Rosetta silent file (secondary structure, phi, psi, omega in degrees, C-alpha in Angstrom):
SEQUENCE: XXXXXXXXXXXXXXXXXXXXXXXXXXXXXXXXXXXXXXXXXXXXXXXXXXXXXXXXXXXXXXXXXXXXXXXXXXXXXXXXXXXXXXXXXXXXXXXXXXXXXXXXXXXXXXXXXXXXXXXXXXXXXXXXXXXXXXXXXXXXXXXXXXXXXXXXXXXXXXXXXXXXXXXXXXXXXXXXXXXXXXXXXXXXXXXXXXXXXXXXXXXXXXXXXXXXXXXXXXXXXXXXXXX
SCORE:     score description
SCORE:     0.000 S_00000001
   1 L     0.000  133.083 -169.612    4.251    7.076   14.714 S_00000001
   2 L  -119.497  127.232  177.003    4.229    8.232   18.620 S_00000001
   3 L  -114.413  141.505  170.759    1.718   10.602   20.075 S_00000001
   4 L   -81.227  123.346  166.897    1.891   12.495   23.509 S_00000001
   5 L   -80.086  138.591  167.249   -1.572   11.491   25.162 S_00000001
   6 L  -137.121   89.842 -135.552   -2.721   14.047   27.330 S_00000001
   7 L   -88.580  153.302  163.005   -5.686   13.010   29.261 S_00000001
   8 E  -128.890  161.007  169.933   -8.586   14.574   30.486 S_00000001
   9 E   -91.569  130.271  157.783  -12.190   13.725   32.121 S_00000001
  10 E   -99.349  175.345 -179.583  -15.095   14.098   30.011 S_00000001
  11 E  -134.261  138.104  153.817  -19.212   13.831   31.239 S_00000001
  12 E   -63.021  114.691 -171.746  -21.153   11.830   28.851 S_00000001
  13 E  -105.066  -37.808 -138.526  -23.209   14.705   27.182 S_00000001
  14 E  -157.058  130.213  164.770  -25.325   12.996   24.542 S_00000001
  15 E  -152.566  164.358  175.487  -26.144    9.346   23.337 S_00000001
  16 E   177.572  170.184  170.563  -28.749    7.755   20.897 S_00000001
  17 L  -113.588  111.818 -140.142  -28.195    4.951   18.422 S_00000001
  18 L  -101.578  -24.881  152.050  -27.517    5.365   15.307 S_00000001
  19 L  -109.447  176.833  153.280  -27.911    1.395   13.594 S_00000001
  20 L   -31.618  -59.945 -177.633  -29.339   -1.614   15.392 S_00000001
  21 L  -107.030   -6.461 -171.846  -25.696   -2.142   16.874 S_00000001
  22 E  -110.627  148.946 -173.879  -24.039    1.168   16.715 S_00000001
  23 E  -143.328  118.522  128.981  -24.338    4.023   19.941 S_00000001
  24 E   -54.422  148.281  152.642  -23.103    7.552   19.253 S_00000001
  25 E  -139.967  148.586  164.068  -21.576    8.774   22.519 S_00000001
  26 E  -108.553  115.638 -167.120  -20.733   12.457   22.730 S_00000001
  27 E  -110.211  112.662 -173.001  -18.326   12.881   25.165 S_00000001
  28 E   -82.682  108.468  174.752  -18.001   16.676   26.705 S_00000001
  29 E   -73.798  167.826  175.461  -14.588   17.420   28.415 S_00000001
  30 L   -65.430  -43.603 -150.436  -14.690   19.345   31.682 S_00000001
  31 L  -115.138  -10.538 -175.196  -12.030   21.517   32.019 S_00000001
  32 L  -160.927  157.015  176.570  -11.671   22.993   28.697 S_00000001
  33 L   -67.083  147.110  177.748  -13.377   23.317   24.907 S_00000001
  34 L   -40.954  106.786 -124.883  -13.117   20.754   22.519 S_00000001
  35 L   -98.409  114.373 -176.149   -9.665   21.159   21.014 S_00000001
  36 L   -32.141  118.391 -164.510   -9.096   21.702   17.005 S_00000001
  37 L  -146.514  138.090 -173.315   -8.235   17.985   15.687 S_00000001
  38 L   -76.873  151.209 -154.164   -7.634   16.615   12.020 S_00000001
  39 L   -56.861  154.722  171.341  -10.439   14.895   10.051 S_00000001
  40 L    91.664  -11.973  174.005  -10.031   11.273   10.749 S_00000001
  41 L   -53.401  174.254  169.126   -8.569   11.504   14.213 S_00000001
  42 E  -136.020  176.181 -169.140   -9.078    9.118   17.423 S_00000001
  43 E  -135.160  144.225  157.595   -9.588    9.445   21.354 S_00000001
  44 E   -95.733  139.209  174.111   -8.192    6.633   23.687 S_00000001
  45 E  -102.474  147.021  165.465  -10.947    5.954   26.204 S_00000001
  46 E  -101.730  129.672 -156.586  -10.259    4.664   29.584 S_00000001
  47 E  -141.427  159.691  167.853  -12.769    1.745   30.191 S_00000001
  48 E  -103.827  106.901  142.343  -13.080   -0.836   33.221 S_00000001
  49 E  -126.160  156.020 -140.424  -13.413   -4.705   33.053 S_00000001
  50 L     7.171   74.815 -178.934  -14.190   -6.590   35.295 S_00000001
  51 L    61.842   -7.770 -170.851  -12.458   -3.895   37.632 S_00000001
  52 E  -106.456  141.543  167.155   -9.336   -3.702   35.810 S_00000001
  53 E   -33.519  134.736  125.717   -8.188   -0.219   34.085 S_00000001
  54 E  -145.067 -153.189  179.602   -7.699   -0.644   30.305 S_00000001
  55 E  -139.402  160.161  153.025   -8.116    1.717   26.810 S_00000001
  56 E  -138.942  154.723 -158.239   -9.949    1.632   23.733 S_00000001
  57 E  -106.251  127.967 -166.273   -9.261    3.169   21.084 S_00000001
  58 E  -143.379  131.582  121.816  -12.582    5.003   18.943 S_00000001
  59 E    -5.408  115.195  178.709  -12.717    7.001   15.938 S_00000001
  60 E   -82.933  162.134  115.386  -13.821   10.774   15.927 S_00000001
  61 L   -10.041  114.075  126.623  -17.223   11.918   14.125 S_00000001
  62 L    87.356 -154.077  175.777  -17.745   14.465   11.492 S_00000001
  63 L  -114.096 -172.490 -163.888  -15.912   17.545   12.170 S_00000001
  64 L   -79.936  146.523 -154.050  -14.983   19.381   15.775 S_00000001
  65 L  -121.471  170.018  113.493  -18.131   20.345   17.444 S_00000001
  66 L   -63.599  -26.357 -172.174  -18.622   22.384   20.920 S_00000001
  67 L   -75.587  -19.556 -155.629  -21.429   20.238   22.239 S_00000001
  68 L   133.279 -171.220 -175.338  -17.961   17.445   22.413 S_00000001
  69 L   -83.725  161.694  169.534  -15.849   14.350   20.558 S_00000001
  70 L  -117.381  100.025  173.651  -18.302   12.288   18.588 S_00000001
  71 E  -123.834  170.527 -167.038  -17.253    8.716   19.015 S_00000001
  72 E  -123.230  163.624 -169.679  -19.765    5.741   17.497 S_00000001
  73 E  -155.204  130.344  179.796  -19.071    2.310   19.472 S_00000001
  74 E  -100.533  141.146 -177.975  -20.585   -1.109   18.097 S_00000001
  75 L   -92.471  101.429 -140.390  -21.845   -3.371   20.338 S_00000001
  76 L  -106.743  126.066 -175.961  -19.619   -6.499   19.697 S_00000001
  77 L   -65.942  -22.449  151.146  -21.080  -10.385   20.649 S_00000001
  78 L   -53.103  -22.539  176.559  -17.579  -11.174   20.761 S_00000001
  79 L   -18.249  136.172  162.093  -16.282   -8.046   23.206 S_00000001
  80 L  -103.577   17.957  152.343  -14.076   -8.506   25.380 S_00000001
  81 L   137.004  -18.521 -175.993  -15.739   -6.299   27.483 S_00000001
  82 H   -43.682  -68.314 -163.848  -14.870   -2.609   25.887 S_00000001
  83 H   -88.767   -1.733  177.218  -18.085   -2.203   24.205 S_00000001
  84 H   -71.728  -40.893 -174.637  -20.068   -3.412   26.960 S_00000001
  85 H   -75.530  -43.766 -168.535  -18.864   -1.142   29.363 S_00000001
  86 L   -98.945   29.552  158.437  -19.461    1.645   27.144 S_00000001
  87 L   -90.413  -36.000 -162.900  -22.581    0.652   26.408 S_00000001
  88 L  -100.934   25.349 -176.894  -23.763    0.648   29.576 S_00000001
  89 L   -91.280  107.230  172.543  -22.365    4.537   30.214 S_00000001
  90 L   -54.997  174.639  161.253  -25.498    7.007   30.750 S_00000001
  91 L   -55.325  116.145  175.352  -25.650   10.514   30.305 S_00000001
  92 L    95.729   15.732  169.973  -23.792   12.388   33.145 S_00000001
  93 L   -98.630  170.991  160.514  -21.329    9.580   33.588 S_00000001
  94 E  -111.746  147.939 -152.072  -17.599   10.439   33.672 S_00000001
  95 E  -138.326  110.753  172.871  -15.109    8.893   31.558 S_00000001
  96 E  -100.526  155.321 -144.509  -11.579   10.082   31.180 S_00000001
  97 E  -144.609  120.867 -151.873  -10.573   10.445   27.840 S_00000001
  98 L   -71.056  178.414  164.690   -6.524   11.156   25.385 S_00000001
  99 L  -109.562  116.441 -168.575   -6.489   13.907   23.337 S_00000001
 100 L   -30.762  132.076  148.570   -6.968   13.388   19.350 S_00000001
 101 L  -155.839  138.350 -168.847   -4.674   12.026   16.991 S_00000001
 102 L   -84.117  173.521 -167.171   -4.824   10.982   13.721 S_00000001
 103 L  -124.162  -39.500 -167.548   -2.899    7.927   11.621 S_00000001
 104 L   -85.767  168.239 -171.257   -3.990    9.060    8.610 S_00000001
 105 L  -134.842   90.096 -150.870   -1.671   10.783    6.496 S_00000001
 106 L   -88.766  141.104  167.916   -4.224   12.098    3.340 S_00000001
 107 L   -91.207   58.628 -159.195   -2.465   14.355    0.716 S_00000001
 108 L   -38.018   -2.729 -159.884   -4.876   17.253    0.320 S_00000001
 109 L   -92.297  -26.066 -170.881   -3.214   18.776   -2.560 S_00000001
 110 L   -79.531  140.621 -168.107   -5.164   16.044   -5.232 S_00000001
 111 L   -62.044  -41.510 -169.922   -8.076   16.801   -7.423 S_00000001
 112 E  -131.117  161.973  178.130  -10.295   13.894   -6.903 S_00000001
 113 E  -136.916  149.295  166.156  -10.564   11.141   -4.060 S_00000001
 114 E  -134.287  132.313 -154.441  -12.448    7.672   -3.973 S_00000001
 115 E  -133.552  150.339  161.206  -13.052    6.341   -0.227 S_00000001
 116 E  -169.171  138.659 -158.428  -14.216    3.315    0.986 S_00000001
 117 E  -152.287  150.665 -176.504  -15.087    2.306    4.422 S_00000001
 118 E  -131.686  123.670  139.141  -17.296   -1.037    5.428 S_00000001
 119 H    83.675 -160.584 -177.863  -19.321   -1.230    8.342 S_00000001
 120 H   -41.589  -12.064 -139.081  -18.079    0.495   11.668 S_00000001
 121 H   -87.175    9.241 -173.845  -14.877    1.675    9.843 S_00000001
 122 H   -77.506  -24.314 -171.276  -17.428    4.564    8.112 S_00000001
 123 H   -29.728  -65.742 -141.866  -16.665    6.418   11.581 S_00000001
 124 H   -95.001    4.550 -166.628  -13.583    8.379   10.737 S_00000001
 125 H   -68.296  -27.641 -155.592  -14.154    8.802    6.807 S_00000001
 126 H   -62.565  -58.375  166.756  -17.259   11.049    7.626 S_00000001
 127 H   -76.452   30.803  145.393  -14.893   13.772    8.659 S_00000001
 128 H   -85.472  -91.035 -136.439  -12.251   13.338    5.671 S_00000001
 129 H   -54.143  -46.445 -172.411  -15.707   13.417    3.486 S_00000001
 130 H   -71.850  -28.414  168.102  -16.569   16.761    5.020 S_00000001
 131 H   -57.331  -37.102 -147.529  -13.086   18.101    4.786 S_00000001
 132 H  -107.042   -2.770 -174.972  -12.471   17.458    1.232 S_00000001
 133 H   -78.474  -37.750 -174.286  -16.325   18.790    0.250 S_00000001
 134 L   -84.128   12.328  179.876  -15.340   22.111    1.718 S_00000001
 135 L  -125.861   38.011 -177.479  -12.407   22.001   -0.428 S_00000001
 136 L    34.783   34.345 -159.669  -14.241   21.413   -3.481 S_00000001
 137 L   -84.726  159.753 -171.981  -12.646   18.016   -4.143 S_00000001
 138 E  -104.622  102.950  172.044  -14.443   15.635   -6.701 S_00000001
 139 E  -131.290  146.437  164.005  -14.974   12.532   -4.498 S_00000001
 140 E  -142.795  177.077 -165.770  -17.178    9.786   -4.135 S_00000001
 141 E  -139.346  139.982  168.271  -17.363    7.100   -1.119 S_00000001
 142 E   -85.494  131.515  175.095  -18.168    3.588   -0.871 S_00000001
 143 E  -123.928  107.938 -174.760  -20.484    2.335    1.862 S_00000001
 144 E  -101.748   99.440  162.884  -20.279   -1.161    2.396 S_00000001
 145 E  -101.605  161.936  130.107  -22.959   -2.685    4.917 S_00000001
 146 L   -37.130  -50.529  122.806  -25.063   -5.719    5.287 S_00000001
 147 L  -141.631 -169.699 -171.828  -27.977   -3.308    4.803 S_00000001
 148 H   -63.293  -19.189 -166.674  -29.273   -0.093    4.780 S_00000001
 149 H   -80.329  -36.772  166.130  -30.956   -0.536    7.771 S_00000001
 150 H   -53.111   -4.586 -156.120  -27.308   -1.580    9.414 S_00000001
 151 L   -93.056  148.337  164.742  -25.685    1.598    7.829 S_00000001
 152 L   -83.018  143.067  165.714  -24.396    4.195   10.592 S_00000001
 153 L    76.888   -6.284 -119.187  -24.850    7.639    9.739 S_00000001
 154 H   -98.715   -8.788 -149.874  -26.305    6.904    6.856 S_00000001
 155 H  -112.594  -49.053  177.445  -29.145    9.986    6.894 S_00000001
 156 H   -48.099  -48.777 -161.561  -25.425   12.466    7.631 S_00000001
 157 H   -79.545  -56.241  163.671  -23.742   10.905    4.989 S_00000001
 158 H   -25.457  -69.720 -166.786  -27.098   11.614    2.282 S_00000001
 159 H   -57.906  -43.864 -164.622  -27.246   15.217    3.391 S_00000001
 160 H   -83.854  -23.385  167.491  -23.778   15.790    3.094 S_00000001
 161 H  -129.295  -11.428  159.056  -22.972   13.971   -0.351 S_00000001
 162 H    66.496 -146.472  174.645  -25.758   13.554   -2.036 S_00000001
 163 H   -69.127   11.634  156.081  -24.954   11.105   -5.384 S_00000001
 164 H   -67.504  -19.467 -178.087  -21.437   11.130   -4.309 S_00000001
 165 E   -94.657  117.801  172.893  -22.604    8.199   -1.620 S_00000001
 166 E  -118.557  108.938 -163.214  -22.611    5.031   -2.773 S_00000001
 167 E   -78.451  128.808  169.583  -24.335    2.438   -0.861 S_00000001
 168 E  -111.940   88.906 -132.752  -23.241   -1.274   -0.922 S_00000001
 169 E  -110.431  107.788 -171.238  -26.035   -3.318    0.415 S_00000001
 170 L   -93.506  -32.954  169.311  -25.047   -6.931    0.339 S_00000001
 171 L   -23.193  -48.845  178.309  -28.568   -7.805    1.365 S_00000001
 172 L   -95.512   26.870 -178.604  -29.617   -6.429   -1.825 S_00000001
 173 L    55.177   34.178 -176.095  -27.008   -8.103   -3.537 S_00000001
 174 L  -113.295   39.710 -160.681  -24.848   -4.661   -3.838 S_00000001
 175 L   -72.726  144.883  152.497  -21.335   -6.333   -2.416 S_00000001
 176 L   -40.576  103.922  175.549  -18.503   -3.994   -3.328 S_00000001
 177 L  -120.857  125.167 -157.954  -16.543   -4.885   -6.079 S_00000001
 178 H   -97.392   -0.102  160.859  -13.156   -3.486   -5.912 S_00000001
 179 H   -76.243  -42.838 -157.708  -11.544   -4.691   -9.080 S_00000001
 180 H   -80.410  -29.325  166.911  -14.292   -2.765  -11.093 S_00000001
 181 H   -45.359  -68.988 -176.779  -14.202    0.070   -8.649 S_00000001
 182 H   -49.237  -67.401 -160.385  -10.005    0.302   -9.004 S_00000001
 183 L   -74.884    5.472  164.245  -10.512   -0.070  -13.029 S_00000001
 184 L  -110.173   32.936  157.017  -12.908    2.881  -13.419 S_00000001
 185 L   -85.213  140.287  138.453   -9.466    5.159  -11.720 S_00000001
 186 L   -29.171  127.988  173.836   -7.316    6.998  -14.130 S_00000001
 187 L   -11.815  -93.596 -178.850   -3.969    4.867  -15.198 S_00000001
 188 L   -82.225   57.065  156.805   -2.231    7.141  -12.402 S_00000001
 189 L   -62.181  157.619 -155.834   -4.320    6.767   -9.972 S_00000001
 190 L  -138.642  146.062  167.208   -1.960    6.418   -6.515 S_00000001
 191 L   -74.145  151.542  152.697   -3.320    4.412   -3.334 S_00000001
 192 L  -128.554 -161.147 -152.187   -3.458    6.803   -0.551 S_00000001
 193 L   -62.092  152.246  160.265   -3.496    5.702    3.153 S_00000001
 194 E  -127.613  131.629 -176.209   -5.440    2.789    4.088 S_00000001
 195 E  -108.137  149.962 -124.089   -6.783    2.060    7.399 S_00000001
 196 L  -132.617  114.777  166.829   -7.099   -0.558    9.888 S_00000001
 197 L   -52.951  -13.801  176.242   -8.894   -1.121   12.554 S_00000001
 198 L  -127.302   30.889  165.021   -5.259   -2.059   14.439 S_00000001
 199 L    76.507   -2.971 -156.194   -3.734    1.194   12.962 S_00000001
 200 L   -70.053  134.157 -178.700   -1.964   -0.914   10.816 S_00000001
 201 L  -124.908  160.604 -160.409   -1.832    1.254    7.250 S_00000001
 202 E  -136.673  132.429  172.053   -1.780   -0.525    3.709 S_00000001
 203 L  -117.208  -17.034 -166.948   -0.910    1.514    0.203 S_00000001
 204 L   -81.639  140.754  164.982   -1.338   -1.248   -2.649 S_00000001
 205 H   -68.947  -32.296  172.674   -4.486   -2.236   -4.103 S_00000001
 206 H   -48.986  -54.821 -163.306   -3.829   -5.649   -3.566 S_00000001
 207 H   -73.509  -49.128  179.019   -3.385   -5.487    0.263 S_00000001
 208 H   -36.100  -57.333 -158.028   -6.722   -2.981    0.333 S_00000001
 209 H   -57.905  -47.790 -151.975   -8.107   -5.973   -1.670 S_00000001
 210 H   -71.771  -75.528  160.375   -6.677   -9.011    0.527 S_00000001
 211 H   -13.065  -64.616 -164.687   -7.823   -7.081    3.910 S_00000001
 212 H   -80.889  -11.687  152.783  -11.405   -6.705    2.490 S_00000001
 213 L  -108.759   21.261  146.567  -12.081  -10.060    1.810 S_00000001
 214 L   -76.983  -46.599 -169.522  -10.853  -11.365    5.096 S_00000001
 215 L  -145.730   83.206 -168.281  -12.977   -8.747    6.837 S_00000001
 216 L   -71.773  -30.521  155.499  -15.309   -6.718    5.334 S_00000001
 217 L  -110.223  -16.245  173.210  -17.013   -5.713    8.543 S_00000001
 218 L   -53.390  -53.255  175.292  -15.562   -6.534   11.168 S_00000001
 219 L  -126.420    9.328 -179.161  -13.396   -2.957   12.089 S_00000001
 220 L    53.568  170.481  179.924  -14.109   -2.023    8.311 S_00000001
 221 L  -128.700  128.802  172.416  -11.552   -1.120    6.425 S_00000001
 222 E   -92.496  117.623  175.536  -11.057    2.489    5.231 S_00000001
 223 E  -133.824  164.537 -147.001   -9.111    3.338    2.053 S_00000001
 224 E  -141.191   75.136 -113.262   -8.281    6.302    0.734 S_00000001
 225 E  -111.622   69.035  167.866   -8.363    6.141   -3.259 S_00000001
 226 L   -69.183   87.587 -168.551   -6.491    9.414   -4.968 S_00000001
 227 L  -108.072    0.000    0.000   -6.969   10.061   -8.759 S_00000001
């Protein structure tokens, strides 16, 4: 799937930290208001390392705001330099920055949804969760962390779903388990999109399954569960 990027400069409007390792940055463009964008979208960032030009790619926040994009950025010990840089961006810095587009491809038409996102990959589900709540959808979402104190958002996600949020704390011995999760769906329950941290999308339970015990946290994995 091919998107025309259309770039603009943004000013760093807003930052705080939202886990231990995760920084919100709200990034305001300049020249025009924040542009209408579907839940689950991304921004390419333009980032410098060591002097050389490159992009990363971040997950939006929630839904579209006026104060700017909502992107959340983990601070990685492995980086190759991405999060570092945008770690170190202040308030009032400038940044140029694509214009949103989404990967996923969600069917909105279905009564109930089951989500599941690990780790950073909770980013773009927050706005899918808010999308399908205003549509009166029966959903509930998995939150897989190391622990609550690790969980992003996790105060957003409460307010907004209440006993629909299901926390998986492996600290507390609360690891995900996705055969008993898949076996409390209806027979025809249908995979919907699953997501990737390298855009890569997955529809089988299996491959959700394979994927999540290779990497449960590392770019999280987002799936999109339709019963």
């Amino acid at each position: 799937m091919r998107f025309e990027r259309k770039w603009t400069t943004c000013t760093v409007h807003a930052i705080r930290d939202v886990a231990p390792a995760i920084r919100e940055i709200v990034l305001r463009p300049e020249e025009f208001c924040v542009t209408n964008y579907a839940p689950g979208s991304h921004v390419n960032v333009s980032v410098l390392i060591d002097g050389r030009p490159e992009t990363r790619c971040y997950s939006l926040v929630g839904d579209v705001s006026p104060d700017g994009y909502r992107i959340a950025v983990r601070r990685a010990p492995d980086s190759r330099g991405g999060s570092r840089y945008m770690w170190s961006l202040k308030p009032g810095a400038r940044i140029e920055v694509s214009s949103p587009a989404s990967l996923f491809e969600i069917d909105w038409s279905r009564k109930s949804y089951c989500l599941i996102a690990g780790g950073i990959g909770i980013t773009p589900i927050i706005g899918i969760s808010s999308a399908l709540m205003r549509r009166n959808a029966e959903l509930e979402l998995h939150y897989a962390v190391r622990s609550r104190h690790d969980a992003a958002f996790l105060d957003e996600l409460s307010d907004l779903l209440g006993d629909r949020l299901i926390i998986h704390a492996s600290d507390q011995g609360q690891r995900i388990n996705l055969d008993e999760t898949f076996g409390r769906l209806p027979p025809d329950a249908r995979s919907g999109a699953t997501q990737l941290g390298g855009g890569r999308a997955h529809t089988c339970r299996s491959a959700i399954r394979d994927i999540w015990l290779k990497r449960p946290f590392a770019d999280g994995i987002v799936s999109g569960q339709n019963r």
